[in-house]
CSV table of C-alpha atoms and ligand atoms in Angstrom, one decimal:
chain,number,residue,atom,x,y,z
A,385,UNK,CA,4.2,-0.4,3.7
A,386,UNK,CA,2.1,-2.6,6.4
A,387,UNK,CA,4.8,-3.2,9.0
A,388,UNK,CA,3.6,-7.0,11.2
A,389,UNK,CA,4.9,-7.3,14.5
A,390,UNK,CA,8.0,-9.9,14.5
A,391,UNK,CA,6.2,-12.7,16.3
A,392,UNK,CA,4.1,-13.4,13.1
A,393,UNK,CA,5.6,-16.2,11.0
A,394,UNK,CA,8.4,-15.6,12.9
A,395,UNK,CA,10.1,-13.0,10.9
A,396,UNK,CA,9.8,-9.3,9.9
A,397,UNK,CA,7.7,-9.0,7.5
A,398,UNK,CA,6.6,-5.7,5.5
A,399,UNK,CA,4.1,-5.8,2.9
A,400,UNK,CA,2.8,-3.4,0.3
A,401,UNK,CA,-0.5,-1.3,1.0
A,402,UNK,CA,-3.0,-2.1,-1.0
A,403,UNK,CA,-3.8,-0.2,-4.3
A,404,UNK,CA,-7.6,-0.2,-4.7
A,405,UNK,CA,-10.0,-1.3,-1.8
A,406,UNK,CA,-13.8,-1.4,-2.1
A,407,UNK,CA,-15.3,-0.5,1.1
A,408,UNK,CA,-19.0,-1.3,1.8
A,409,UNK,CA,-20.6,0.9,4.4
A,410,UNK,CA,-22.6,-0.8,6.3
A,411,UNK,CA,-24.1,-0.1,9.5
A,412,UNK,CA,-25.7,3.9,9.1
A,413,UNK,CA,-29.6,2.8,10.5
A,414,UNK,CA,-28.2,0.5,13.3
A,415,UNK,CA,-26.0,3.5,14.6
A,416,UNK,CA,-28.6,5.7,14.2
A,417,UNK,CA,-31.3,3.2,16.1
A,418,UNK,CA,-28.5,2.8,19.0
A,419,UNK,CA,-29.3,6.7,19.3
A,420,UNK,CA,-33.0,7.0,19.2
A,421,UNK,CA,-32.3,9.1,16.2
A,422,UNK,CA,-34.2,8.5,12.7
A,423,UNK,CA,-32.6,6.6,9.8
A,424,UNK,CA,-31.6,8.8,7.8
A,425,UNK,CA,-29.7,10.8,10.6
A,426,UNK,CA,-27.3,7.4,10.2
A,427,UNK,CA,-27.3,8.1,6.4
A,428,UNK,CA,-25.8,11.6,7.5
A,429,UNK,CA,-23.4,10.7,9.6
A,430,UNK,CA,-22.3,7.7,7.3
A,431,UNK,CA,-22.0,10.7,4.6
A,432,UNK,CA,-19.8,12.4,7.0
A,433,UNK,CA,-17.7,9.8,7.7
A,434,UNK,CA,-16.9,9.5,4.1
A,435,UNK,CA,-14.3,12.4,4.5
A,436,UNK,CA,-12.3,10.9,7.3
A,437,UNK,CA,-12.0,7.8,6.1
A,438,UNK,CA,-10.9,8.9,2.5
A,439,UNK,CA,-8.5,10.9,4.6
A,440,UNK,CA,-6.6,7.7,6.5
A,441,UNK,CA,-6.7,5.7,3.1
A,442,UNK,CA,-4.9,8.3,1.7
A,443,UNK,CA,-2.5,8.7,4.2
A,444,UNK,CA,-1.8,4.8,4.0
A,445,UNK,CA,-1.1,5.5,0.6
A,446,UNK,CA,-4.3,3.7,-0.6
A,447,UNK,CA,-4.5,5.2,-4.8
A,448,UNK,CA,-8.3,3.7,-5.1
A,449,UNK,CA,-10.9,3.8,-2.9
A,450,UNK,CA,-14.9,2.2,-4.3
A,451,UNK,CA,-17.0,3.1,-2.0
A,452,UNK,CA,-20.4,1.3,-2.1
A,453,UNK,CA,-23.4,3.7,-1.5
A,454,UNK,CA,-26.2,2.4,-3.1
A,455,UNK,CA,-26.8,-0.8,-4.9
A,456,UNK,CA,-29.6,-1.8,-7.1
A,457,UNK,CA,-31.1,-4.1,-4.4
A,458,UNK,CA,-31.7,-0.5,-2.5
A,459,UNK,CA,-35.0,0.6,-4.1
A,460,UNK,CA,-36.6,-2.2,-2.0
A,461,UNK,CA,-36.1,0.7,1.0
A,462,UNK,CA,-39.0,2.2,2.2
A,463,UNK,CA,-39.5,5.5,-0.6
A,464,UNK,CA,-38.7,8.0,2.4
A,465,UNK,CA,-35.4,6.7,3.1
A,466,UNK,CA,-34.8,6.5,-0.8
A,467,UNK,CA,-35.6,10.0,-1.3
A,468,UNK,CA,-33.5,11.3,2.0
A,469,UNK,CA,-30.9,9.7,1.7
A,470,UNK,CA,-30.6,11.2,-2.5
A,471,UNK,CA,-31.0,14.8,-0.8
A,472,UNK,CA,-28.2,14.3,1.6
A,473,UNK,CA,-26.0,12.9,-1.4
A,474,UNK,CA,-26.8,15.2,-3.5
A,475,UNK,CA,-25.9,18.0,-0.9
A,476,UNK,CA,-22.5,16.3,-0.3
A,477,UNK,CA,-21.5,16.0,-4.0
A,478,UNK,CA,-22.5,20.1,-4.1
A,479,UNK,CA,-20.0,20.3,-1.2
A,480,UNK,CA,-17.0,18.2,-1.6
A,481,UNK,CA,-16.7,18.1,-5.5
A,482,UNK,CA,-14.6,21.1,-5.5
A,483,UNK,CA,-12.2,20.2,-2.7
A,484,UNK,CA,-11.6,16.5,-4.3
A,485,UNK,CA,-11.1,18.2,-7.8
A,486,UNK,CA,-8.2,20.5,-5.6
A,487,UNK,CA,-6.7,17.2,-3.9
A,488,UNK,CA,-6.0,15.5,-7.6
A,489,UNK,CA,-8.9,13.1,-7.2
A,490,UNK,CA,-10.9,11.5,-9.8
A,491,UNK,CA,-14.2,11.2,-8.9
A,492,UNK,CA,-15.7,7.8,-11.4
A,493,UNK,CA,-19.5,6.7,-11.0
A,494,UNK,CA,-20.3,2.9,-11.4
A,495,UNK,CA,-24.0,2.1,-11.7
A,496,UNK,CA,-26.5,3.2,-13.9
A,497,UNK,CA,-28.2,6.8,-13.3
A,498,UNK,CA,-31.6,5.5,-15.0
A,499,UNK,CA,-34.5,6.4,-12.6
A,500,UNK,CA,-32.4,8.6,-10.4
A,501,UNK,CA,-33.7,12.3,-10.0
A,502,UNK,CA,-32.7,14.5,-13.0
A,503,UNK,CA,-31.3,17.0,-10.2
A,504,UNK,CA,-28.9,14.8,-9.0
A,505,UNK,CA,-27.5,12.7,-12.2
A,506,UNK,CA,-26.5,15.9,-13.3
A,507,UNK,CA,-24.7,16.7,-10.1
A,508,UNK,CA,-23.2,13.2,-10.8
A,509,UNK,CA,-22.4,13.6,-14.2
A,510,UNK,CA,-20.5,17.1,-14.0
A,511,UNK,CA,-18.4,15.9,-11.0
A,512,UNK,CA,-17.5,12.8,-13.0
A,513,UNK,CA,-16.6,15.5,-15.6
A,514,UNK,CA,-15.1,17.9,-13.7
A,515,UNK,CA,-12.6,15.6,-11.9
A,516,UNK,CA,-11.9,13.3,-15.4
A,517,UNK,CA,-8.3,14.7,-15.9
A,518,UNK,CA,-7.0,14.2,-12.2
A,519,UNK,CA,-4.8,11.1,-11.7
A,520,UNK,CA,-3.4,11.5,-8.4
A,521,UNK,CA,-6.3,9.1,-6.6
A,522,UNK,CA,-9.3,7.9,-7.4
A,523,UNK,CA,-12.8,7.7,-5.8
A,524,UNK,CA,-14.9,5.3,-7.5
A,525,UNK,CA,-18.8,5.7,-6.4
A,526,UNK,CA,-20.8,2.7,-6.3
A,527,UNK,CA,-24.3,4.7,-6.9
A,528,UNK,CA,-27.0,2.9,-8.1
A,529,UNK,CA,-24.7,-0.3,-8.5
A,530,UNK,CA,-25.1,-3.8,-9.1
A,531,UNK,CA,-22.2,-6.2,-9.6
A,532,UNK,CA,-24.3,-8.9,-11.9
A,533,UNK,CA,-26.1,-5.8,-13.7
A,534,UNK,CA,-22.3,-4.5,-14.9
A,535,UNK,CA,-21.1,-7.7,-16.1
A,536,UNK,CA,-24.5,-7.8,-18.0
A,537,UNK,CA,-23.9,-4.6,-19.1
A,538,UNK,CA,-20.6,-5.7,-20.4
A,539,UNK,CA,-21.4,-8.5,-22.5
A,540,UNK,CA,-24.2,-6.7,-24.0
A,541,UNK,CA,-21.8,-4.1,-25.3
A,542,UNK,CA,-19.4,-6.7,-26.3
A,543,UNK,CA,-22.0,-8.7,-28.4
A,544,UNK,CA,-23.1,-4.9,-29.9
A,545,UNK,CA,-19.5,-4.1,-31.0
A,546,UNK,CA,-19.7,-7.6,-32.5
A,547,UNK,CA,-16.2,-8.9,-30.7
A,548,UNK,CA,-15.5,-11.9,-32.3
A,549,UNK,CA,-15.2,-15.1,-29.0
A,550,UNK,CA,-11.8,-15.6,-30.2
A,551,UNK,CA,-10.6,-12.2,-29.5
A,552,UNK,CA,-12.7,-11.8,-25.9
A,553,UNK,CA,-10.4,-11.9,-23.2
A,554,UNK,CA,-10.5,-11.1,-19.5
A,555,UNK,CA,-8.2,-7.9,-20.6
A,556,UNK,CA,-11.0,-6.7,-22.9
A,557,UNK,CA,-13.7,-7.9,-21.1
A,558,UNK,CA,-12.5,-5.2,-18.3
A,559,UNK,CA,-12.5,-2.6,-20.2
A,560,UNK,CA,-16.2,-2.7,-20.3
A,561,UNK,CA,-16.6,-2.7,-16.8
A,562,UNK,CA,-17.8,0.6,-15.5
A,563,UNK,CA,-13.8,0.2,-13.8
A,564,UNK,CA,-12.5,0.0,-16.7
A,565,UNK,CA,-8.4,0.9,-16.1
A,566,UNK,CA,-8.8,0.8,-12.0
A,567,UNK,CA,-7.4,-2.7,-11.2
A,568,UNK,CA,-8.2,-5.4,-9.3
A,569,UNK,CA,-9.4,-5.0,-6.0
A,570,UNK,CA,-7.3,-5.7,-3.4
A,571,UNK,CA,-9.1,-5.2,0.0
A,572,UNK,CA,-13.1,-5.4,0.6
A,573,UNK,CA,-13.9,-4.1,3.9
A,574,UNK,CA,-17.2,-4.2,5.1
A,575,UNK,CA,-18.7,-2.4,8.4
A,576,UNK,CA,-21.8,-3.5,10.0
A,577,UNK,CA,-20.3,-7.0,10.8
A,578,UNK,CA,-22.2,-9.0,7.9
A,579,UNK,CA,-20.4,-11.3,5.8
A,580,UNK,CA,-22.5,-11.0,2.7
A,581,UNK,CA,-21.1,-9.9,-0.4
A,582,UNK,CA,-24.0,-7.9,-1.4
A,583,UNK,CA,-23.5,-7.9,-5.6
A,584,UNK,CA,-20.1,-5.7,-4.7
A,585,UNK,CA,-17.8,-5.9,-7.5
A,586,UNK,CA,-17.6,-9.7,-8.2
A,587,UNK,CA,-15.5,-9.6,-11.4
A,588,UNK,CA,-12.8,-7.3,-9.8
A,589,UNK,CA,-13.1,-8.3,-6.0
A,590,UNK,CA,-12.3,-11.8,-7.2
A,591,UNK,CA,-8.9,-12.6,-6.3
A,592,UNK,CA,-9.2,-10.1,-3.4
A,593,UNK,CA,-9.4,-10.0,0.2
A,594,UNK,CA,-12.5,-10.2,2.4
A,595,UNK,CA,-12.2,-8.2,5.6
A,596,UNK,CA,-15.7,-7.9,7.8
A,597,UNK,CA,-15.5,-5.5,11.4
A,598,UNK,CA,-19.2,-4.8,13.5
A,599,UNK,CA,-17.7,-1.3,13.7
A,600,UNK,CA,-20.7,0.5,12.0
A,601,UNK,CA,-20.0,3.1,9.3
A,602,UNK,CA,-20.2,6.2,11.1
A,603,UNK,CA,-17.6,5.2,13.5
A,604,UNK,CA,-14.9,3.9,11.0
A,605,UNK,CA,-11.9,5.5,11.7
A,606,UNK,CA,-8.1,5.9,10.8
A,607,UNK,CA,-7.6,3.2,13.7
A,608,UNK,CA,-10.0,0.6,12.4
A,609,UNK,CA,-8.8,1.2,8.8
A,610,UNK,CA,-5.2,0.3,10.4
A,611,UNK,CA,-7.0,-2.8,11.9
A,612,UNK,CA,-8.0,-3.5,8.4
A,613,UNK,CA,-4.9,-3.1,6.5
A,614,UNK,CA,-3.1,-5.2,9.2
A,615,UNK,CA,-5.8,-8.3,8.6
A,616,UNK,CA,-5.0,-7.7,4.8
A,617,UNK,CA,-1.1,-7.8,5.3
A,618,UNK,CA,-1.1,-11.4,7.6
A,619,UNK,CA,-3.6,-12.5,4.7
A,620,UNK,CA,-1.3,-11.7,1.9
A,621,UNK,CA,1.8,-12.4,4.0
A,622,UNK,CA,1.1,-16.3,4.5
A,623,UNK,CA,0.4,-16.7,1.1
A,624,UNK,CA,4.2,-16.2,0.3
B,1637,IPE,C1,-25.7,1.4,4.7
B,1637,IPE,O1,-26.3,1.5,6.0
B,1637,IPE,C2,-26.0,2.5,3.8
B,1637,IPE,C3,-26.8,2.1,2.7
B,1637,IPE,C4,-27.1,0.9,2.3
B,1637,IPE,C5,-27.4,3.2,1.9
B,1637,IPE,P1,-27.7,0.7,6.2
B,1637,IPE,O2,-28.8,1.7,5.9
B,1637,IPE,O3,-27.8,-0.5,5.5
B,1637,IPE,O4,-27.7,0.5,7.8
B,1637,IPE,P2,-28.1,-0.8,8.6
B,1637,IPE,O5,-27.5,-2.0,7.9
B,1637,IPE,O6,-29.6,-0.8,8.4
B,1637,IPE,O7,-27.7,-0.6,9.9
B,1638,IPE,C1,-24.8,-3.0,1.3
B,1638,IPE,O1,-25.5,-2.7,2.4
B,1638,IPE,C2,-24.9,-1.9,0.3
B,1638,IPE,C3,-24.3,-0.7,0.6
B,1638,IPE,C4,-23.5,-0.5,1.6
B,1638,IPE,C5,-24.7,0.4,-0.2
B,1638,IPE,P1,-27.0,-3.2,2.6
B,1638,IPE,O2,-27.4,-3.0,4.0
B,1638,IPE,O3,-27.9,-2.7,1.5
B,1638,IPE,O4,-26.8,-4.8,2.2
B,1638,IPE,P2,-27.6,-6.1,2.5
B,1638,IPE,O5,-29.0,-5.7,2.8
B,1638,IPE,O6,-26.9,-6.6,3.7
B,1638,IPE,O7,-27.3,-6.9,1.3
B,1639,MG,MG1,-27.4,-2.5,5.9
């Protein structure tokens, strides 16, 4: 529960945390620039950060966390960062998978793993396998993710499995969503302070909403994620 101070609307009001937010982390090469540090030392950090933050969500009793790390539109980065920043995910899969298999989490990959190194879409694939049976949270990873490219996706399979129009419906049109059983998004937060939408999750974000903070990635914390859940309870609270 998301308690608001009394003085808004003029009563107490107490609203449910959100189920599923999508965050996208934005912000890793400014915070790194404000340092005099290289990019991809931002990339690290941003990595890092992952931990803590999954750590406050699920301590707010947040069930399903999307985070977005890479999206299709990312291959225009110069080929250094590319490959870096795969190294540093790949070493932080190696590291974590076990401990989020231990904590009940599912770990679900949306995006495509075409073109990525063979190294690590194996290291994808057997955490997605390892963790398939857990059901106490879930991390969805936006790797290699575009939101147009999954809807795409979707109605290609739909045509291949020859659903007939009548019997297409927003229900089964979900289930071929790389989400497929995850929910609607309730919360988008996105660090960095841009208000783009970046191809994030348009078909589930839809009747979500839209929370923007300059905090950059690295530095999101328990205390801006409690800044964020309080935007999303006055935003849900005056729509009573
Ligand atoms: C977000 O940080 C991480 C990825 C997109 C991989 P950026 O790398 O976009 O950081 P800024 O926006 O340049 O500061
Ligand atoms: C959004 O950040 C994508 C991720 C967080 C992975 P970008 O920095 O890539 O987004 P744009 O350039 O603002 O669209
Ligand atoms: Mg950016």
């Amino acid at each position: 529960m998301i308690q608001l101070p009394k003085t808004f609307l003029e009563r107490e009001v107490q609203v449910q945390a959100p189920r599923h937010i999508g965050i996208m982390m934005d912000g890793n090469g400014r915070w790194a620039n404000q340092r005099g540090l290289p990019r991809l030392e931002g990339h690290r950090a941003g990595t890092q950060n992952v931990r803590r933050a999954l750590d406050a969500c699920q301590r707010a009793g947040i069930r399903v966390v999307t985070l977005y790390v890479f999206s299709t539109e990312n291959w225009g980065r110069p080929k250094d960062e590319v490959d870096g920043f795969f190294e540093i995910l790949g070493q932080v899969i190696e590291d974590e998978t076990k401990n989020f298999h231990a904590q009940g989490v599912r770990l679900v990959h949306s995006g495509s793993l075409d073109g990525i190194p063979q190294n690590l879409a194996n290291k994808v694939r057997r955490a997605v396998e390892l963790t398939r049976a857990n059901d106490r949270y879930i991390l969805n990873v936006a790797f290699n993710y575009g939101g147009r490219m999954e809807i795409l996706r979707a109605a290609q399979q739909i045509l291949r499995q020859r659903v007939h129009a009548d019997a297409l419906s927003e229900n089964l049109l979900e289930r071929f969503l790389y989400t497929a059983g995850l929910g609607d998004m309730d919360l988008v937060i996105r660090t960095g302070g841009e208000q783009r939408l970046s191809n994030f999750f348009p078909w589930q974000a839809a009747r979500g909403v839209f929370y923007s903070t300059p905090t950059l990635w690295p530095d999101f914390d328990a205390s801006e994620l409690a800044r964020a859940l309080e935007f999303y309870a006055r935003a849900v609270a005056s729509d009573d």
